[in-house]
PDB file of C-alpha atoms and ligand atoms in Angstrom:
ATOM      1  CA  MET A 210     228.874   5.951 120.540  1.00 64.00           C
ATOM      2  CA  LYS A 211     230.735   7.484 117.263  1.00 68.00           C
ATOM      3  CA  GLU A 212     229.758  10.748 115.104  1.00 65.00           C
ATOM      4  CA  HIS A 213     229.903   8.359 112.262  1.00 70.00           C
ATOM      5  CA  ASP A 214     227.178   6.145 113.662  1.00 70.00           C
ATOM      6  CA  ILE A 215     224.210   8.916 113.510  1.00 69.00           C
ATOM      7  CA  ARG A 216     225.649  10.740 110.839  1.00 73.00           C
ATOM      8  CA  PRO A 217     227.146   8.275 108.097  1.00 78.00           C
ATOM      9  CA  LYS A 218     230.122   9.921 106.131  1.00 84.00           C
ATOM     10  CA  GLU A 219     228.730   9.257 102.722  1.00 88.00           C
ATOM     11  CA  ILE A 220     225.048  10.651 103.563  1.00 88.00           C
ATOM     12  CA  PHE A 221     226.319  13.585 105.580  1.00 86.00           C
ATOM     13  CA  ASP A 222     228.695  14.515 103.212  1.00 88.00           C
ATOM     14  CA  GLU A 223     225.923  14.574 100.371  1.00 91.00           C
ATOM     15  CA  TYR A 224     223.817  16.549 102.339  1.00 90.00           C
ATOM     16  CA  LEU A 225     226.473  19.036 103.214  1.00 86.00           C
ATOM     17  CA  ARG A 226     227.186  19.615  99.142  1.00 91.00           C
ATOM     18  CA  LEU A 227     223.391  20.220  98.360  1.00 93.00           C
ATOM     19  CA  THR A 228     223.370  22.256 101.699  1.00 92.00           C
ATOM     20  CA  ALA A 229     226.153  24.262  99.696  1.00 88.00           C
ATOM     21  CA  GLU A 230     224.232  24.761  96.629  1.00 93.00           C
ATOM     22  CA  ASP A 231     221.078  25.745  98.261  1.00 93.00           C
ATOM     23  CA  THR A 232     222.773  28.473 100.260  1.00 93.00           C
ATOM     24  CA  ALA A 233     224.239  30.170  97.211  1.00 92.00           C
ATOM     25  CA  THR A 234     220.651  29.576  95.485  1.00 94.00           C
ATOM     26  CA  TYR A 235     218.400  31.138  98.411  1.00 95.00           C
ATOM     27  CA  PHE A 236     220.604  33.219 100.081  1.00 96.00           C
ATOM     28  CA  SER A 237     223.202  34.843  98.018  1.00 93.00           C
ATOM     29  CA  ASP A 238     220.989  38.011  96.818  1.00 93.00           C
ATOM     30  CA  ALA A 239     219.042  38.244 100.266  1.00 95.00           C
ATOM     31  CA  SER A 240     219.126  41.410 101.802  1.00 96.00           C
ATOM     32  CA  ARG A 241     220.931  41.575 105.366  1.00 97.00           C
ATOM     33  CA  HIS A 242     220.093  43.548 108.874  1.00 97.00           C
ATOM     34  CA  GLU A 243     222.194  43.831 111.874  1.00 97.00           C
ATOM     35  CA  VAL A 244     220.590  42.014 115.044  1.00 97.00           C
ATOM     36  CA  CYS A 245     221.818  42.337 118.397  1.00 97.00           C
ATOM     37  CA  CYS A 246     222.690  39.346 120.574  1.00 98.00           C
ATOM     38  CA  PRO A 247     219.594  37.269 120.837  1.00 98.00           C
ATOM     39  CA  SER A 248     220.303  36.590 124.626  1.00 98.00           C
ATOM     40  CA  CYS A 249     221.112  39.942 126.005  1.00 97.00           C
ATOM     41  CA  GLY A 250     220.886  42.362 123.882  1.00 97.00           C
ATOM     42  CA  ALA A 251     224.519  43.468 123.386  1.00 98.00           C
ATOM     43  CA  ASN A 252     226.312  44.408 120.476  1.00 98.00           C
ATOM     44  CA  GLY A 253     228.330  41.234 119.048  1.00 97.00           C
ATOM     45  CA  GLU A 254     231.543  41.129 117.540  1.00 98.00           C
ATOM     46  CA  THR A 255     232.341  39.519 114.196  1.00 97.00           C
ATOM     47  CA  ALA A 256     234.069  35.878 114.643  1.00 98.00           C
ATOM     48  CA  PHE A 257     234.315  34.589 111.314  1.00 97.00           C
ATOM     49  CA  ILE A 258     232.919  34.181 107.999  1.00 96.00           C
ATOM     50  CA  LYS A 259     231.373  30.961 106.857  1.00 94.00           C
ATOM     51  CA  SER A 260     229.892  30.073 103.341  1.00 90.00           C
ATOM     52  CA  GLY A 261     228.959  33.247 102.773  1.00 92.00           C
ATOM     53  CA  PHE A 262     226.958  33.835 106.544  1.00 96.00           C
ATOM     54  CA  SER A 263     228.709  36.160 109.158  1.00 97.00           C
ATOM     55  CA  TYR A 264     228.782  34.950 112.542  1.00 98.00           C
ATOM     56  CA  ALA A 265     229.194  37.310 115.384  1.00 98.00           C
ATOM     57  CA  GLU A 266     229.830  36.830 119.226  1.00 98.00           C
ATOM     58  CA  CYS A 267     228.350  38.523 122.073  1.00 98.00           C
ATOM     59  CA  PRO A 268     231.244  40.247 124.090  1.00 98.00           C
ATOM     60  CA  GLN A 269     228.736  40.014 127.004  1.00 98.00           C
ATOM     61  CA  CYS A 270     227.571  36.369 127.356  1.00 98.00           C
ATOM     62  CA  ARG A 271     229.511  34.412 124.614  1.00 98.00           C
ATOM     63  CA  THR A 272     226.586  34.006 122.251  1.00 98.00           C
ATOM     64  CA  LEU A 273     227.344  32.952 118.715  1.00 98.00           C
ATOM     65  CA  TYR A 274     225.234  33.684 116.436  1.00 98.00           C
ATOM     66  CA  VAL A 275     224.690  34.876 112.380  1.00 98.00           C
ATOM     67  CA  ASN A 276     224.982  38.819 112.296  1.00 98.00           C
ATOM     68  CA  PRO A 277     223.886  40.267 109.778  1.00 97.00           C
ATOM     69  CA  ARG A 278     220.484  38.135 109.606  1.00 97.00           C
ATOM     70  CA  PRO A 279     219.414  37.449 105.951  1.00 97.00           C
ATOM     71  CA  GLU A 280     215.592  38.227 105.954  1.00 96.00           C
ATOM     72  CA  ARG A 281     213.305  36.054 107.252  1.00 93.00           C
ATOM     73  CA  SER A 282     211.182  35.237 103.907  1.00 93.00           C
ATOM     74  CA  ALA A 283     214.658  33.998 102.596  1.00 95.00           C
ATOM     75  CA  PHE A 284     214.498  31.060 105.160  1.00 93.00           C
ATOM     76  CA  ASP A 285     211.010  30.605 104.514  1.00 87.00           C
ATOM     77  CA  ARG A 286     211.894  29.567 101.245  1.00 89.00           C
ATOM     78  CA  TYR A 287     214.578  27.604 102.124  1.00 91.00           C
ATOM     79  CA  TYR A 288     213.029  25.457 104.729  1.00 85.00           C
ATOM     80  CA  THR A 289     209.840  25.013 102.308  1.00 79.00           C
ATOM     81  CA  ASP A 290     211.345  23.452  98.787  1.00 78.00           C
ATOM     82  CA  SER A 291     215.008  23.774  98.946  1.00 90.00           C
ATOM     83  CA  PRO A 292     216.670  20.101  97.688  1.00 93.00           C
ATOM     84  CA  SER A 293     218.636  19.731 100.891  1.00 92.00           C
ATOM     85  CA  THR A 294     215.988  20.169 103.306  1.00 87.00           C
ATOM     86  CA  ARG A 295     213.982  17.328 101.141  1.00 88.00           C
ATOM     87  CA  TYR A 296     217.381  15.191 101.180  1.00 91.00           C
ATOM     88  CA  TRP A 297     217.118  15.786 104.894  1.00 87.00           C
ATOM     89  CA  ALA A 298     213.334  15.079 105.490  1.00 82.00           C
ATOM     90  CA  THR A 299     213.346  11.883 103.146  1.00 85.00           C
ATOM     91  CA  THR A 300     216.870  10.207 102.542  1.00 89.00           C
ATOM     92  CA  PHE A 301     218.725  11.473 105.724  1.00 86.00           C
ATOM     93  CA  TYR A 302     216.344  10.413 108.100  1.00 84.00           C
ATOM     94  CA  ARG A 303     215.094   7.452 106.410  1.00 84.00           C
ATOM     95  CA  GLU A 304     218.756   5.693 106.068  1.00 87.00           C
ATOM     96  CA  THR A 305     219.642   7.269 109.813  1.00 88.00           C
ATOM     97  CA  GLU A 306     216.507   6.360 111.526  1.00 88.00           C
ATOM     98  CA  ALA A 307     217.328   2.928 112.602  1.00 91.00           C
ATOM     99  CA  ALA A 308     220.883   4.027 114.090  1.00 90.00           C
ATOM    100  CA  ARG A 309     219.509   7.144 115.575  1.00 90.00           C
ATOM    101  CA  ARG A 310     216.527   5.342 117.165  1.00 94.00           C
ATOM    102  CA  GLU A 311     218.844   3.157 118.977  1.00 93.00           C
ATOM    103  CA  LYS A 312     222.206   5.699 119.635  1.00 90.00           C
ATOM    104  CA  ILE A 313     219.901   8.919 120.418  1.00 90.00           C
ATOM    105  CA  TRP A 314     216.162   8.616 120.932  1.00 94.00           C
ATOM    106  CA  LYS A 315     216.026   5.674 123.278  1.00 96.00           C
ATOM    107  CA  PRO A 316     218.525   7.129 125.398  1.00 93.00           C
ATOM    108  CA  LYS A 317     217.016  10.785 125.147  1.00 94.00           C
ATOM    109  CA  ALA A 318     213.299   8.985 125.868  1.00 96.00           C
ATOM    110  CA  GLU A 319     214.587   7.444 128.863  1.00 96.00           C
ATOM    111  CA  LEU A 320     216.055  10.646 130.052  1.00 94.00           C
ATOM    112  CA  ILE A 321     213.171  12.566 129.671  1.00 96.00           C
ATOM    113  CA  ARG A 322     211.550   9.627 131.661  1.00 96.00           C
ATOM    114  CA  GLN A 323     213.756  10.084 134.243  1.00 95.00           C
ATOM    115  CA  LYS A 324     213.704  14.033 134.518  1.00 94.00           C
ATOM    116  CA  LEU A 325     209.547  13.772 134.355  1.00 94.00           C
ATOM    117  CA  SER A 326     209.628  11.395 137.115  1.00 94.00           C
ATOM    118  CA  THR A 327     210.709  13.973 139.689  1.00 93.00           C
ATOM    119  CA  LEU A 328     208.501  16.577 138.393  1.00 92.00           C
ATOM    120  CA  PRO A 329     204.720  16.900 138.714  1.00 89.00           C
ATOM    121  CA  ALA A 330     202.714  14.008 136.613  1.00 89.00           C
ATOM    122  CA  VAL A 331     201.915  15.243 132.866  1.00 93.00           C
ATOM    123  CA  ASP A 332     198.914  14.155 130.948  1.00 93.00           C
ATOM    124  CA  GLU A 333     200.268  15.167 127.378  1.00 95.00           C
ATOM    125  CA  ILE A 334     203.810  15.616 125.794  1.00 97.00           C
ATOM    126  CA  VAL A 335     203.961  18.155 122.972  1.00 97.00           C
ATOM    127  CA  ASP A 336     207.228  17.590 120.762  1.00 97.00           C
ATOM    128  CA  ILE A 337     207.516  20.998 118.863  1.00 97.00           C
ATOM    129  CA  GLY A 338     209.160  19.767 115.612  1.00 93.00           C
ATOM    130  CA  GLY A 339     208.577  16.026 116.024  1.00 92.00           C
ATOM    131  CA  GLY A 340     210.272  15.281 112.579  1.00 88.00           C
ATOM    132  CA  TYR A 341     210.124  11.592 111.793  1.00 89.00           C
ATOM    133  CA  GLY A 342     207.882  11.145 114.996  1.00 95.00           C
ATOM    134  CA  THR A 343     210.646   8.355 116.487  1.00 95.00           C
ATOM    135  CA  PHE A 344     211.149  10.638 119.829  1.00 97.00           C
ATOM    136  CA  ALA A 345     207.374  10.350 120.181  1.00 97.00           C
ATOM    137  CA  GLU A 346     207.235   6.803 119.729  1.00 97.00           C
ATOM    138  CA  GLU A 347     210.086   6.097 122.183  1.00 97.00           C
ATOM    139  CA  ILE A 348     208.197   8.059 124.696  1.00 97.00           C
ATOM    140  CA  SER A 349     205.472   6.663 124.316  1.00 96.00           C
ATOM    141  CA  LEU A 350     206.931   3.164 125.000  1.00 96.00           C
ATOM    142  CA  VAL A 351     208.392   4.048 128.229  1.00 96.00           C
ATOM    143  CA  TYR A 352     206.071   7.105 129.884  1.00 94.00           C
ATOM    144  CA  GLY A 353     202.857   6.461 128.956  1.00 87.00           C
ATOM    145  CA  CYS A 354     200.780   9.516 128.362  1.00 91.00           C
ATOM    146  CA  LYS A 355     199.488  11.095 125.277  1.00 94.00           C
ATOM    147  CA  VAL A 356     201.969  12.435 122.551  1.00 96.00           C
ATOM    148  CA  THR A 357     201.171  15.129 120.179  1.00 96.00           C
ATOM    149  CA  VAL A 358     203.211  16.580 117.373  1.00 97.00           C
ATOM    150  CA  ILE A 359     203.942  19.822 115.977  1.00 96.00           C
ATOM    151  CA  GLU A 360     205.329  19.471 112.861  1.00 92.00           C
ATOM    152  CA  PRO A 361     204.544  21.796 109.672  1.00 87.00           C
ATOM    153  CA  SER A 362     206.279  19.926 107.222  1.00 84.00           C
ATOM    154  CA  LEU A 363     203.761  17.659 105.084  1.00 83.00           C
ATOM    155  CA  HIS A 364     205.731  14.849 104.842  1.00 81.00           C
ATOM    156  CA  LEU A 365     207.146  14.499 108.112  1.00 86.00           C
ATOM    157  CA  ALA A 366     203.582  15.237 109.299  1.00 92.00           C
ATOM    158  CA  GLU A 367     202.133  12.670 107.261  1.00 92.00           C
ATOM    159  CA  VAL A 368     205.319  10.194 108.212  1.00 90.00           C
ATOM    160  CA  CYS A 369     204.421  11.005 112.164  1.00 95.00           C
ATOM    161  CA  ARG A 370     199.922  10.307 111.648  1.00 97.00           C
ATOM    162  CA  SER A 371     201.044   6.872 109.739  1.00 96.00           C
ATOM    163  CA  LYS A 372     202.879   5.952 113.107  1.00 96.00           C
ATOM    164  CA  GLY A 373     199.542   7.167 115.096  1.00 96.00           C
ATOM    165  CA  PHE A 374     199.991  10.188 116.417  1.00 97.00           C
ATOM    166  CA  GLU A 375     197.781  13.407 116.326  1.00 96.00           C
ATOM    167  CA  VAL A 376     199.647  15.801 114.521  1.00 96.00           C
ATOM    168  CA  ILE A 377     199.199  19.713 114.439  1.00 96.00           C
ATOM    169  CA  GLU A 378     200.584  20.574 111.004  1.00 94.00           C
ATOM    170  CA  LYS A 379     201.654  24.207 111.829  1.00 91.00           C
ATOM    171  CA  PHE A 380     204.417  26.088 112.850  1.00 88.00           C
ATOM    172  CA  LEU A 381     204.416  27.053 116.739  1.00 92.00           C
ATOM    173  CA  GLU A 382     203.658  30.791 115.968  1.00 86.00           C
ATOM    174  CA  ASP A 383     200.479  29.682 114.217  1.00 89.00           C
ATOM    175  CA  VAL A 384     199.671  27.498 117.151  1.00 92.00           C
ATOM    176  CA  SER A 385     196.415  28.349 119.095  1.00 90.00           C
ATOM    177  CA  PRO A 386     195.692  27.362 122.808  1.00 88.00           C
ATOM    178  CA  ASP A 387     192.562  26.129 121.036  1.00 88.00           C
ATOM    179  CA  ASP A 388     194.623  23.375 119.295  1.00 90.00           C
ATOM    180  CA  LEU A 389     195.566  21.881 122.258  1.00 88.00           C
ATOM    181  CA  ASP A 390     193.981  19.641 124.685  1.00 83.00           C
ATOM    182  CA  ASP A 391     193.265  21.224 128.541  1.00 83.00           C
ATOM    183  CA  LYS A 392     195.929  18.969 130.150  1.00 84.00           C
ATOM    184  CA  THR A 393     198.833  18.981 131.947  1.00 88.00           C
ATOM    185  CA  ARG A 394     201.521  19.293 129.338  1.00 93.00           C
ATOM    186  CA  CYS A 395     205.025  19.383 128.911  1.00 97.00           C
ATOM    187  CA  PHE A 396     206.291  20.798 125.911  1.00 97.00           C
ATOM    188  CA  VAL A 397     209.707  19.183 124.184  1.00 98.00           C
ATOM    189  CA  SER A 398     212.239  20.598 121.201  1.00 97.00           C
ATOM    190  CA  PHE A 399     215.026  18.818 120.183  1.00 96.00           C
ATOM    191  CA  GLU A 400     217.947  19.987 118.016  1.00 93.00           C
ATOM    192  CA  LEU A 401     215.433  22.917 117.129  1.00 94.00           C
ATOM    193  CA  PHE A 402     216.875  26.431 119.148  1.00 96.00           C
ATOM    194  CA  GLU A 403     219.736  26.634 117.155  1.00 97.00           C
ATOM    195  CA  HIS A 404     217.427  26.870 113.782  1.00 95.00           C
ATOM    196  CA  LEU A 405     215.049  29.601 115.328  1.00 95.00           C
ATOM    197  CA  TYR A 406     215.240  33.130 113.384  1.00 95.00           C
ATOM    198  CA  ASP A 407     213.739  34.553 116.684  1.00 95.00           C
ATOM    199  CA  PRO A 408     214.403  32.622 119.548  1.00 97.00           C
ATOM    200  CA  ALA A 409     213.014  35.209 121.864  1.00 97.00           C
ATOM    201  CA  LEU A 410     209.628  35.161 119.635  1.00 94.00           C
ATOM    202  CA  PHE A 411     209.631  31.620 119.980  1.00 96.00           C
ATOM    203  CA  LEU A 412     209.601  31.454 123.451  1.00 97.00           C
ATOM    204  CA  GLY A 413     207.002  34.337 123.617  1.00 96.00           C
ATOM    205  CA  THR A 414     204.663  32.285 121.470  1.00 95.00           C
ATOM    206  CA  LEU A 415     204.961  29.296 123.721  1.00 97.00           C
ATOM    207  CA  ASN A 416     204.790  30.885 126.968  1.00 96.00           C
ATOM    208  CA  LYS A 417     201.261  32.337 125.308  1.00 94.00           C
ATOM    209  CA  LEU A 418     200.468  28.242 124.814  1.00 95.00           C
ATOM    210  CA  MET A 419     201.678  27.118 128.236  1.00 95.00           C
ATOM    211  CA  ARG A 420     200.101  27.270 131.637  1.00 93.00           C
ATOM    212  CA  ILE A 421     201.757  28.250 134.591  1.00 93.00           C
ATOM    213  CA  GLY A 422     203.616  25.526 136.113  1.00 91.00           C
ATOM    214  CA  ASP A 423     203.770  23.930 132.608  1.00 94.00           C
ATOM    215  CA  THR A 424     207.207  22.003 131.857  1.00 97.00           C
ATOM    216  CA  PHE A 425     209.443  23.272 128.437  1.00 98.00           C
ATOM    217  CA  ILE A 426     212.619  20.397 127.749  1.00 98.00           C
ATOM    218  CA  PHE A 427     214.785  21.470 125.276  1.00 98.00           C
ATOM    219  CA  SER A 428     218.023  20.660 123.668  1.00 96.00           C
ATOM    220  CA  THR A 429     220.103  22.713 121.519  1.00 97.00           C
ATOM    221  CA  LEU A 430     224.067  23.193 120.853  1.00 98.00           C
ATOM    222  CA  ASN A 431     225.958  25.111 123.641  1.00 98.00           C
ATOM    223  CA  GLY A 432     228.769  27.111 121.885  1.00 98.00           C
ATOM    224  CA  MET A 433     230.541  26.792 124.921  1.00 98.00           C
ATOM    225  CA  GLY A 434     230.640  22.915 124.165  1.00 98.00           C
ATOM    226  CA  ALA A 435     234.391  21.758 123.441  1.00 98.00           C
ATOM    227  CA  ASP A 436     234.155  20.559 120.050  1.00 97.00           C
ATOM    228  CA  ILE A 437     232.850  23.919 119.110  1.00 98.00           C
ATOM    229  CA  ARG A 438     235.173  26.048 120.670  1.00 97.00           C
ATOM    230  CA  VAL A 439     238.482  23.984 119.381  1.00 98.00           C
ATOM    231  CA  LEU A 440     237.012  23.505 115.861  1.00 98.00           C
ATOM    232  CA  TRP A 441     235.213  27.045 115.649  1.00 97.00           C
ATOM    233  CA  GLU A 442     234.067  28.032 112.261  1.00 97.00           C
ATOM    234  CA  HIS A 443     235.535  24.670 110.781  1.00 96.00           C
ATOM    235  CA  SER A 444     232.941  22.940 113.770  1.00 96.00           C
ATOM    236  CA  GLN A 445     230.337  21.610 110.944  1.00 88.00           C
ATOM    237  CA  ALA A 446     227.569  22.032 113.856  1.00 93.00           C
ATOM    238  CA  VAL A 447     228.400  25.837 112.302  1.00 94.00           C
ATOM    239  CA  SER A 448     226.297  25.181 109.538  1.00 89.00           C
ATOM    240  CA  PRO A 449     224.791  27.981 107.638  1.00 91.00           C
ATOM    241  CA  PRO A 450     221.654  28.418 106.951  1.00 94.00           C
ATOM    242  CA  HIS A 451     220.834  26.145 109.836  1.00 92.00           C
ATOM    243  CA  HIS A 452     222.099  26.966 112.832  1.00 96.00           C
ATOM    244  CA  LEU A 453     221.884  30.519 113.519  1.00 97.00           C
ATOM    245  CA  ASN A 454     222.208  30.553 117.378  1.00 98.00           C
ATOM    246  CA  PHE A 455     224.512  28.794 119.486  1.00 98.00           C
ATOM    247  CA  PHE A 456     223.632  29.927 123.294  1.00 98.00           C
ATOM    248  CA  ASN A 457     225.346  28.204 126.437  1.00 98.00           C
ATOM    249  CA  PRO A 458     224.421  27.624 129.869  1.00 98.00           C
ATOM    250  CA  HIS A 459     224.666  31.204 130.807  1.00 98.00           C
ATOM    251  CA  SER A 460     223.279  32.943 128.454  1.00 98.00           C
ATOM    252  CA  VAL A 461     220.301  30.529 127.775  1.00 98.00           C
ATOM    253  CA  SER A 462     219.566  30.980 131.584  1.00 98.00           C
ATOM    254  CA  LYS A 463     219.241  34.937 130.609  1.00 97.00           C
ATOM    255  CA  LEU A 464     216.840  34.594 127.552  1.00 98.00           C
ATOM    256  CA  LEU A 465     214.819  32.106 129.640  1.00 98.00           C
ATOM    257  CA  ALA A 466     214.320  34.342 132.432  1.00 97.00           C
ATOM    258  CA  ARG A 467     213.299  37.382 130.354  1.00 96.00           C
ATOM    259  CA  CYS A 468     210.616  35.623 128.507  1.00 97.00           C
ATOM    260  CA  GLY A 469     208.908  34.231 131.569  1.00 97.00           C
ATOM    261  CA  PHE A 470     210.405  31.111 132.484  1.00 98.00           C
ATOM    262  CA  ASN A 471     211.725  29.479 135.502  1.00 97.00           C
ATOM    263  CA  LEU A 472     214.836  27.628 134.715  1.00 98.00           C
ATOM    264  CA  LEU A 473     215.060  24.201 136.861  1.00 97.00           C
ATOM    265  CA  GLU A 474     218.195  22.824 135.075  1.00 97.00           C
ATOM    266  CA  THR A 475     220.864  22.770 132.350  1.00 98.00           C
ATOM    267  CA  THR A 476     222.728  19.814 131.717  1.00 97.00           C
ATOM    268  CA  THR A 477     225.348  18.787 128.485  1.00 97.00           C
ATOM    269  CA  PRO A 478     225.116  15.300 128.498  1.00 92.00           C
ATOM    270  CA  GLY A 479     226.930  15.342 124.973  1.00 85.00           C
ATOM    271  CA  ARG A 480     228.651  12.290 124.031  1.00 89.00           C
ATOM    272  CA  LEU A 481     230.771  13.341 120.960  1.00 92.00           C
ATOM    273  CA  ASP A 482     232.961  16.188 121.468  1.00 97.00           C
ATOM    274  CA  VAL A 483     236.343  14.259 122.019  1.00 97.00           C
ATOM    275  CA  ASN A 484     235.411  11.950 118.748  1.00 95.00           C
ATOM    276  CA  ILE A 485     234.586  14.624 116.634  1.00 95.00           C
ATOM    277  CA  ILE A 486     237.550  16.646 117.836  1.00 97.00           C
ATOM    278  CA  GLU A 487     239.320  13.590 116.722  1.00 96.00           C
ATOM    279  CA  ASN A 488     237.514  13.117 113.320  1.00 93.00           C
ATOM    280  CA  ASN A 489     238.597  16.529 112.326  1.00 96.00           C
ATOM    281  CA  LEU A 490     242.373  16.814 113.501  1.00 97.00           C
ATOM    282  CA  PRO A 491     243.541  18.658 110.209  1.00 97.00           C
ATOM    283  CA  HIS A 492     241.504  21.803 111.731  1.00 97.00           C
ATOM    284  CA  VAL A 493     242.818  21.428 114.974  1.00 97.00           C
ATOM    285  CA  THR A 494     245.474  24.498 115.671  1.00 95.00           C
ATOM    286  CA  ASP A 495     246.007  24.146 119.286  1.00 96.00           C
ATOM    287  CA  ARG A 496     249.074  22.269 120.457  1.00 97.00           C
ATOM    288  CA  PHE A 497     247.546  20.724 123.667  1.00 97.00           C
ATOM    289  CA  TRP A 498     244.179  19.126 121.482  1.00 97.00           C
ATOM    290  CA  GLN A 499     246.739  17.636 118.745  1.00 97.00           C
ATOM    291  CA  SER A 500     249.072  16.101 121.089  1.00 97.00           C
ATOM    292  CA  PHE A 501     246.263  14.986 123.035  1.00 97.00           C
ATOM    293  CA  MET A 502     244.246  13.441 120.427  1.00 96.00           C
ATOM    294  CA  LEU A 503     247.103  11.733 118.710  1.00 95.00           C
ATOM    295  CA  GLN A 504     248.977  10.387 122.323  1.00 97.00           C
ATOM    296  CA  ALA A 505     246.108   9.962 124.476  1.00 97.00           C
ATOM    297  CA  SER A 506     244.372   6.446 125.207  1.00 98.00           C
ATOM    298  CA  GLU A 507     240.659   5.720 124.702  1.00 97.00           C
ATOM    299  CA  ARG A 508     240.217   5.399 128.239  1.00 98.00           C
ATOM    300  CA  ALA A 509     241.474   9.222 128.866  1.00 98.00           C
ATOM    301  CA  LYS A 510     239.191  10.085 126.084  1.00 98.00           C
ATOM    302  CA  GLN A 511     236.138   8.581 127.568  1.00 97.00           C
ATOM    303  CA  GLU A 512     237.129  10.118 130.998  1.00 98.00           C
ATOM    304  CA  LEU A 513     237.823  13.370 129.285  1.00 98.00           C
ATOM    305  CA  GLN A 514     234.737  13.114 127.768  1.00 98.00           C
ATOM    306  CA  ASP A 515     232.699  12.670 130.843  1.00 98.00           C
ATOM    307  CA  PHE A 516     234.381  15.751 132.643  1.00 98.00           C
ATOM    308  CA  LEU A 517     233.442  17.995 129.579  1.00 98.00           C
ATOM    309  CA  ALA A 518     229.444  16.717 129.890  1.00 98.00           C
ATOM    310  CA  ARG A 519     229.815  16.910 134.100  1.00 98.00           C
ATOM    311  CA  HIS A 520     231.044  20.504 133.660  1.00 98.00           C
ATOM    312  CA  LEU A 521     228.602  22.088 131.077  1.00 98.00           C
ATOM    313  CA  LEU A 522     231.592  21.568 128.396  1.00 98.00           C
ATOM    314  CA  SER A 523     229.850  19.719 126.117  1.00 98.00           C
ATOM    315  CA  SER A 524     228.381  21.161 123.002  1.00 97.00           C
ATOM    316  CA  HIS A 525     224.970  19.132 123.610  1.00 95.00           C
ATOM    317  CA  MET A 526     222.841  21.012 125.951  1.00 97.00           C
ATOM    318  CA  MET A 527     219.359  20.306 127.446  1.00 97.00           C
ATOM    319  CA  VAL A 528     217.690  22.727 129.713  1.00 98.00           C
ATOM    320  CA  ILE A 529     214.448  22.285 131.988  1.00 98.00           C
ATOM    321  CA  CYS A 530     212.113  25.400 132.823  1.00 98.00           C
ATOM    322  CA  THR A 531     208.703  25.737 133.543  1.00 97.00           C
ATOM    323  CA  LYS A 532     206.416  28.830 132.476  1.00 97.00           C
ATOM    324  CA  ASP A 533     206.759  31.051 135.477  1.00 96.00           C
ATOM    325  CA  TRP A 534     204.815  34.328 134.725  1.00 95.00           C
ATOM    326  CA  GLU A 535     202.531  35.201 131.941  1.00 94.00           C
ATOM    327  CA  LEU A 536     204.081  37.656 129.171  1.00 90.00           C
TER     328      LEU A 536
HETATM  329 ZN1   ZN B 783     224.793  38.310 124.831  1.00 52.47          ZN
END
């Protein structure tokens, strides 16, 4: 798989252009306040500024996060009605759904099916931020249980309903245990965690919706991943106002432990790091990476990617945990 298969350059560039405009519109006047490391609570050290957003890195656990944070209401307004959010929910999803289904969601559904087969059987999968419903469709095909989608966006909730899924059209924070059936559940959320304004609050809310032993599987960006470390502020993954938190295998385990979760497994099954570094060579300043990208064979690049994925050094991280205790 190549980066441009799932993020066609023209469409993604237009999305980035709209985002830059929206960032000025929605955030330039927003008041900001200091926040501590979202994992361990230490004071972060300024790492860089990008598009008017300052990022800090925690000296203790290496979590990279936006600090100071613009006020939450600015994000609410941005996600409710900005042009780039609309573009993402319509043009981007529509134009890339077929490619993303094949390259991302089918393999992810198969991966989740395999993971679930090692855990006690579940009666219901709850997809938090289910978006276009593509994962819901694919997991339904390979793991035959009820799939419910939690999706606050009106447009995306309609898409999921039209695909036959039960949709809870709310933010997770507004979902009550009564909205869910009394079943053994596995909650999933993909590429959502890095967007969260307050990850501990999110996990606290989720803890209250779950029963002891229920599973939560999520994927997010790994701030210790190769392409993010190499490209740093030039990494497209570092994309304010969307990506506010870059946890890593170590820091995410700390956060989960204090929010009542028992970590079962962290993996970094990412496949794109080397290709992303290669596509951004003008921003690569390290001599090793420059010469490697220019001279290495395709096989060497693939082997390096496999090594990164195996050793928790790829920038796409998947976490499996269960609810351990009531918060
Ligand atoms: Zn920390």
